[in-house]
Amino acid sequence: MMMSRRSFLRNSGLMAGGAALATGFTPGMIKRAKAATDAVGGQVELKKTICTHCSVGCGIIAEVQNGVWTGQEPAFDHPFNLGAHCAKGASVREHGHGERRLKYPTKLVDGKWKRVSWEQAINEIGDKMQEIREQSGPDSVYWLGSAKHNNEQAYLFRKFAAFWGTNNVDHQARICHSTTVAGVANTWGYGAMTNSYNDIHNSQAILIIGGNPAEAHPVSLQHVFKAKEENNAPLIVIDPRFTRTAAHADLFLRLRPGTDVPLIWGMLYHIFKNGWEDREFIRQRVYGLEEVKKEVAKWTPDEVERVTGVPENQVYAAAKTMSDNRPGTFIWCMGGTQHTIGNNNTRAYCTFQLALGNMGVSGGGTNIFRGHDNVQGATDFGVLSHTLPGYYGLSKGAWGHWSKVWDVDYDYIAGRFDQGSYEQSKGKDVPVMNTKGIPVSRWIDGVLEEKGNIAQKDNVRAMVLWGHAPNSQTRGPEMKKAMEKLDMMVIIDPYPTVSAVMHDRTDGVYLLPAATQFETYGSVTASNRSLQWRDKVIEPMFESLPDHTIMYRMANKLGFANELFKNIKVTNDEPLIEDITREFNKGMWTIGYTGQSPERMKKQQQYWGTFDYTSLLAEGGPCDGEFYGLPWPCWGTAEMGHPGTPNLYDTSKPVAKGGLTFRARFGVERNGVSLLADGAYSRGSEIKDGYPEFTDKLLKKLGWWNDLTPEEQALAEGKNWKTDRSGGIQRVAIKHGCAPFGNAKARTVVWTFPDPVPIHREPLYTSRRDLVEKYPTYEDRKSFYRLPVRYGSIQAKDYSKDYPIILTSGRLVEYEGGGDETRSNAWLAELQQDMFVEMHPRDANNAGVKDGDDVWLEGAEGAKIKVKAMVTRRVGSGVAFMPFHFGGHFLGKDLRDKYPEGADPYVLGEACNTAMTYGYDSVTQMQETKCSLCRITKA
């Protein structure tokens, strides 16, 4: 039965509460939730779930009556948020019951949305995909996944792409933190947050660069404030903009966008000059810092100020503050990652912490705040074009490992891919299945680029956008062209997204309504690597289906469901979530997703109130001795009972109790110099020095082979800690106090990257032409991730005369991501109704613009968007800022009439990325959205 939102509120007795929510606290906000029988009738069930917005992972208690989600209570005993919520978290019930959702499958026919059945939609989509596959090969269908899938769905999605036969699969992590993962993993082994939000309680200093958690991760600030208030920890904020986070800072440094490396090296200049580095930590656990020192020496205070705009006294003060107050934590977000040299930035951040000895210690670490609720999990499960689940890569050995986990023949999987070769390595052809696919940041070039320039059989002809907001990507006009050139677009989402309206197609587009995460269940990984279990709150609304059910139906149509779900029970087209969890438990040895069984996660959810707010350690109760969320790596099998690893690389604890060393990932020596740790090891280790990763051969050499059971020996023979599916190698290594992945030094020189030591390179669209000769970008590349990449050919042209203002972007507290969900939420939409650009008064006066005026903002590639002007000193002169959550307007045109009836978000606006320009990281192809150029004129 369909009813209006007002009718629903009236009938469910929520009208008064809803009105109260809009004005302040309700009585329900200050009481602990408990089951009760409502006067209207029906038992109130309490369901535990996790917020679906950012990566903090706040707990939620949903009240459900007669199958209707009637109320929401704070989870006062949840160890991450203690009942706190931001505006988005406080209003998630609307996500489940929102009236602006897609309600049934539709397709575009003669420019109009026509309702169709699920059966018709799946059949037509499947037939078209098979036609494209036969004509152009499997790589011509692109599978774009989502950070909004739970872990089980994300894993299944990557597996699905493999069984279709393509590595053209990716998700939002590519355009938010791919440079973090690459930079951090190539420094010390794992590409994730090293500590946790809660561990910030132990910090003596806090540095935030390129992040605005006051708006992007509001609940995280309660952890920052605890350190400020209880430890008197100084807060340093480095950003081009005086953000709401900066308002709380003890020291604010306003840098020119795109100059992170010079500023970090400028701080290290003072640290090295004054001897503030931790020499013993460096001797024992760091490789290559002498090469970094040579680069740092070039960044004198005068040069740092010339390039960054930050005066010497501020740089010195920040360096001294971090040196005087240890351990200090280093936090960054997308302001540091979304650059053509994003990987240089993140490695510079890591080097800074290594120099001060702030790694592997409580209160220190690199606390990388991820964006979406499960972007960490989706990344871990390899919804990426360059790896399989668990960061195994795409080598023959990696495919062999996962083929065994999936219980299918390797040759079957290999036969699903194109049989030719797209590239060579060392003079030999590389099979297509071992070749990196096109990243999501470049999918439009996969469609538009000349066929002869693409390293695959044919162009991309069909896009499956499964939980993705296209307005989060740059080069809007070209994206529109790409959408119109495709044979078919399939959009699977609870909301239509801007994908439904920004093109001028009249056919070949399908909208399929996916259920929200409140209408299914499973696990989700917070930014700190903790896995949490969600209960299903309500049954799927309207005609929506859970994502894994849709995957089953599509696989069934495409002919590989039997193989894909070989060991996964399917009932009424819905695969059993717990079976999916158990399957990835059998394969994810690299990062320790093997110990978090469904049973362990469910038990922790039931007793989440028994975990300490700071250490995350359970104190008594059924989970005694475990860390909340069993943060990965949770080594070995679930039966082994590893407690999880709260802080990576912390040698003060035994590995069996959550301790760890740096990973021996890059060999044991380079140019005759050892890469293994020197006299540093985890507590209780029987090897009192550095050691390589564990293999069957190493166990035999150490005399530990017979510690394996005969069954474990059979599976471990010829294997290492990553590929031994018995878990025996890991179990025995840990029994002897050792880390399965070895004990090495972190490296500050990555010899396999374009810039082994991080260096500064000017943005492609730079306003500082005087710096280009000294700090040029890269040369153009003929083929990278299957496509040509432009660098120097763009930077060679001076755009700064016509486009004098630096353009950057970021988040708002009211909205999230591309904004389709949050702008469709009435409670949030009321808070921010207009898209805007922040301009400094000097720039506004020069343009004749006043606060609140309509203005045209034109990007350096010619795209013009119409927005409101906010004249403010938050931004410096010559810099403009826009939020990236808006969509539904395009190049000045309102597209509301193109949405399916009743599914248009309450608030529409121009997408800032329509005006953002070309530019991609040299390692990951991360898009550059934090330093472009524009001009602003009064409309």
Short mmCIF file of C-alpha atoms in Angstrom, two decimals, residues 139-356:
data_model
loop_
_atom_site.label_atom_id
_atom_site.label_comp_id
_atom_site.label_asym_id
_atom_site.label_seq_id
_atom_site.Cartn_x
_atom_site.Cartn_y
_atom_site.Cartn_z
CA ASP A 139 35.77 -5.95 -20.97
CA SER A 140 33.23 -3.82 -22.83
CA VAL A 141 30.87 -4.10 -19.85
CA TYR A 142 32.06 -2.05 -16.87
CA TRP A 143 31.02 -3.05 -13.34
CA LEU A 144 31.08 -0.04 -11.04
CA GLY A 145 30.55 -1.13 -7.43
CA SER A 146 29.90 0.68 -4.19
CA ALA A 147 31.27 1.66 -0.80
CA LYS A 148 27.67 1.35 0.37
CA HIS A 149 27.59 -2.42 -0.10
CA ASN A 150 28.22 -4.40 3.06
CA ASN A 151 31.30 -6.61 3.19
CA GLU A 152 29.51 -9.69 1.93
CA GLN A 153 28.00 -7.83 -1.02
CA ALA A 154 31.30 -6.12 -1.85
CA TYR A 155 33.13 -9.45 -1.84
CA LEU A 156 30.41 -11.02 -3.96
CA PHE A 157 30.50 -8.11 -6.41
CA ARG A 158 34.26 -8.50 -7.02
CA LYS A 159 33.79 -12.25 -7.39
CA PHE A 160 30.90 -11.58 -9.80
CA ALA A 161 33.15 -9.43 -12.03
CA ALA A 162 35.76 -12.20 -12.05
CA PHE A 163 33.20 -14.78 -13.16
CA TRP A 164 31.94 -12.41 -15.86
CA GLY A 165 35.56 -12.25 -16.99
CA THR A 166 36.81 -8.70 -16.49
CA ASN A 167 38.98 -6.50 -14.32
CA ASN A 168 36.96 -3.48 -15.41
CA VAL A 169 35.52 -3.21 -11.93
CA ASP A 170 36.04 -0.44 -9.40
CA HIS A 171 34.35 1.71 -6.76
CA GLN A 172 34.54 5.03 -4.93
CA ALA A 173 37.83 4.30 -3.11
CA ARG A 174 39.61 5.01 -6.39
CA ILE A 175 38.53 8.65 -6.20
CA CYS A 176 38.83 9.20 -2.45
CA HIS A 177 41.70 7.28 -0.81
CA SER A 178 43.41 5.15 -3.46
CA THR A 179 46.54 7.29 -3.07
CA THR A 180 46.39 6.64 0.67
CA VAL A 181 46.22 2.88 0.18
CA ALA A 182 49.08 2.91 -2.33
CA GLY A 183 51.28 5.31 -0.40
CA VAL A 184 50.76 3.82 3.04
CA ALA A 185 50.90 0.16 1.98
CA ASN A 186 54.15 0.83 0.15
CA THR A 187 55.63 2.42 3.26
CA TRP A 188 54.96 -0.21 5.91
CA GLY A 189 52.83 -2.96 4.45
CA TYR A 190 49.13 -2.26 4.97
CA GLY A 191 47.18 0.61 3.39
CA ALA A 192 44.77 1.50 6.17
CA MET A 193 44.27 3.60 9.30
CA THR A 194 46.92 2.40 11.73
CA ASN A 195 45.21 3.25 15.01
CA SER A 196 41.60 4.28 15.63
CA TYR A 197 39.30 7.18 16.37
CA ASN A 198 39.19 6.03 20.00
CA ASP A 199 42.97 5.82 20.30
CA ILE A 200 43.17 9.57 19.67
CA HIS A 201 42.24 9.79 23.39
CA ASN A 202 45.89 8.90 24.04
CA SER A 203 47.40 11.53 21.72
CA GLN A 204 49.53 14.32 23.10
CA ALA A 205 49.27 16.27 19.84
CA ILE A 206 46.94 16.08 16.85
CA LEU A 207 47.73 17.24 13.30
CA ILE A 208 44.94 17.32 10.70
CA ILE A 209 45.80 18.11 7.09
CA GLY A 210 43.32 18.18 4.19
CA GLY A 211 40.43 17.12 6.41
CA ASN A 212 37.41 18.75 7.99
CA PRO A 213 36.05 16.12 10.39
CA ALA A 214 33.78 18.67 12.09
CA GLU A 215 31.61 18.33 8.99
CA ALA A 216 32.75 15.11 7.33
CA HIS A 217 33.06 12.93 10.47
CA PRO A 218 31.37 14.95 13.23
CA VAL A 219 31.33 12.22 15.89
CA SER A 220 35.09 11.79 15.48
CA LEU A 221 35.51 15.21 17.07
CA GLN A 222 34.39 13.85 20.42
CA HIS A 223 37.54 11.72 20.37
CA VAL A 224 39.70 14.69 19.32
CA PHE A 225 38.16 16.87 22.02
CA LYS A 226 38.78 14.22 24.67
CA ALA A 227 42.51 14.42 23.92
CA LYS A 228 42.43 18.22 23.87
CA GLU A 229 40.58 18.46 27.17
CA GLU A 230 42.19 15.64 29.14
CA ASN A 231 45.73 15.67 27.71
CA ASN A 232 45.88 19.36 26.81
CA ALA A 233 46.86 18.07 23.38
CA PRO A 234 47.42 20.91 20.89
CA LEU A 235 45.45 20.67 17.64
CA ILE A 236 47.16 21.74 14.41
CA VAL A 237 45.00 22.16 11.31
CA ILE A 238 46.56 22.60 7.86
CA ASP A 239 44.10 23.51 5.11
CA PRO A 240 43.57 26.10 2.35
CA ARG A 241 40.31 27.00 4.09
CA PHE A 242 39.44 28.05 7.63
CA THR A 243 37.05 25.20 8.28
CA ARG A 244 34.81 24.40 11.22
CA THR A 245 37.57 22.06 12.33
CA ALA A 246 40.13 24.86 12.07
CA ALA A 247 37.96 26.94 14.40
CA HIS A 248 38.98 24.53 17.19
CA ALA A 249 42.69 24.57 16.32
CA ASP A 250 45.51 25.87 18.46
CA LEU A 251 47.51 26.47 15.30
CA PHE A 252 46.08 26.96 11.80
CA LEU A 253 48.28 26.94 8.69
CA ARG A 254 46.66 28.10 5.45
CA LEU A 255 48.56 26.53 2.56
CA ARG A 256 48.14 26.95 -1.18
CA PRO A 257 46.23 23.96 -2.56
CA GLY A 258 48.55 21.29 -3.93
CA THR A 259 51.63 22.12 -1.83
CA ASP A 260 51.46 19.44 0.86
CA VAL A 261 54.90 17.95 0.18
CA PRO A 262 56.74 21.29 0.50
CA LEU A 263 54.98 22.01 3.77
CA ILE A 264 55.71 18.58 5.29
CA TRP A 265 59.33 18.75 4.13
CA GLY A 266 59.46 22.27 5.54
CA MET A 267 58.43 20.93 8.94
CA LEU A 268 60.97 18.11 8.70
CA TYR A 269 63.61 20.70 7.78
CA HIS A 270 63.28 22.15 11.29
CA ILE A 271 63.03 18.70 12.90
CA PHE A 272 66.27 17.50 11.30
CA LYS A 273 68.03 20.83 11.81
CA ASN A 274 67.29 20.76 15.54
CA GLY A 275 67.85 17.04 16.05
CA TRP A 276 64.27 16.37 17.10
CA GLU A 277 63.97 13.11 15.16
CA ASP A 278 63.79 9.77 17.04
CA ARG A 279 67.18 8.38 16.04
CA GLU A 280 66.86 5.03 17.79
CA PHE A 281 63.43 4.31 16.28
CA ILE A 282 64.80 5.25 12.87
CA ARG A 283 67.86 3.01 13.30
CA GLN A 284 65.79 0.01 14.26
CA ARG A 285 62.67 0.38 12.14
CA VAL A 286 63.10 2.82 9.21
CA TYR A 287 64.83 2.42 5.83
CA GLY A 288 65.92 5.16 3.45
CA LEU A 289 65.55 8.30 5.56
CA GLU A 290 68.97 9.58 4.49
CA GLU A 291 67.66 9.89 0.93
CA VAL A 292 64.65 11.81 2.22
CA LYS A 293 66.94 14.16 4.15
CA LYS A 294 68.63 15.18 0.90
CA GLU A 295 65.28 16.26 -0.54
CA VAL A 296 64.19 17.95 2.69
CA ALA A 297 67.40 20.01 2.74
CA LYS A 298 66.21 21.76 -0.44
CA TRP A 299 63.13 23.08 1.34
CA THR A 300 64.54 26.03 3.21
CA PRO A 301 62.07 28.25 5.06
CA ASP A 302 62.19 30.84 2.28
CA GLU A 303 61.42 28.28 -0.43
CA VAL A 304 58.63 26.73 1.63
CA GLU A 305 56.96 30.11 2.06
CA ARG A 306 57.47 30.97 -1.63
CA VAL A 307 55.74 27.77 -2.74
CA THR A 308 53.13 27.15 -0.01
CA GLY A 309 52.42 30.68 1.21
CA VAL A 310 52.95 29.61 4.84
CA PRO A 311 55.45 31.79 6.76
CA GLU A 312 58.45 30.24 8.52
CA ASN A 313 57.28 30.99 12.06
CA GLN A 314 54.10 28.96 11.52
CA VAL A 315 55.94 26.02 9.95
CA TYR A 316 58.47 26.04 12.77
CA ALA A 317 55.73 26.26 15.40
CA ALA A 318 53.91 23.25 13.92
CA ALA A 319 57.12 21.19 13.77
CA LYS A 320 58.11 22.08 17.33
CA THR A 321 54.62 21.42 18.67
CA MET A 322 54.59 17.92 17.19
CA SER A 323 58.15 17.31 18.43
CA ASP A 324 57.46 18.51 21.97
CA ASN A 325 54.21 16.58 22.39
CA ARG A 326 54.68 12.88 21.63
CA PRO A 327 53.05 10.63 20.78
CA GLY A 328 51.18 12.72 18.25
CA THR A 329 48.73 11.49 15.68
CA PHE A 330 48.59 12.57 12.02
CA ILE A 331 45.13 12.69 10.40
CA TRP A 332 44.33 13.28 6.74
CA CYS A 333 41.40 13.06 4.36
CA MET A 334 40.75 13.79 0.70
CA GLY A 335 42.36 17.22 0.78
CA GLY A 336 45.64 15.34 0.75
CA THR A 337 44.77 12.49 -1.56
CA GLN A 338 42.99 13.97 -4.58
CA HIS A 339 46.02 15.23 -6.48
CA THR A 340 48.18 14.15 -9.40
CA ILE A 341 50.87 13.59 -6.75
CA GLY A 342 48.52 12.25 -4.10
CA ASN A 343 50.76 9.23 -3.52
CA ASN A 344 53.65 11.61 -2.81
CA ASN A 345 51.56 13.46 -0.25
CA THR A 346 50.53 10.37 1.68
CA ARG A 347 54.07 8.99 1.74
CA ALA A 348 55.36 12.34 3.02
CA TYR A 349 52.82 12.18 5.84
CA CYS A 350 54.05 8.70 6.76
CA THR A 351 57.66 9.78 6.65
CA PHE A 352 56.91 12.64 9.03
CA GLN A 353 55.47 10.22 11.60
CA LEU A 354 58.36 7.80 11.18
CA ALA A 355 60.89 10.58 11.77
CA LEU A 356 59.27 11.44 15.08
#
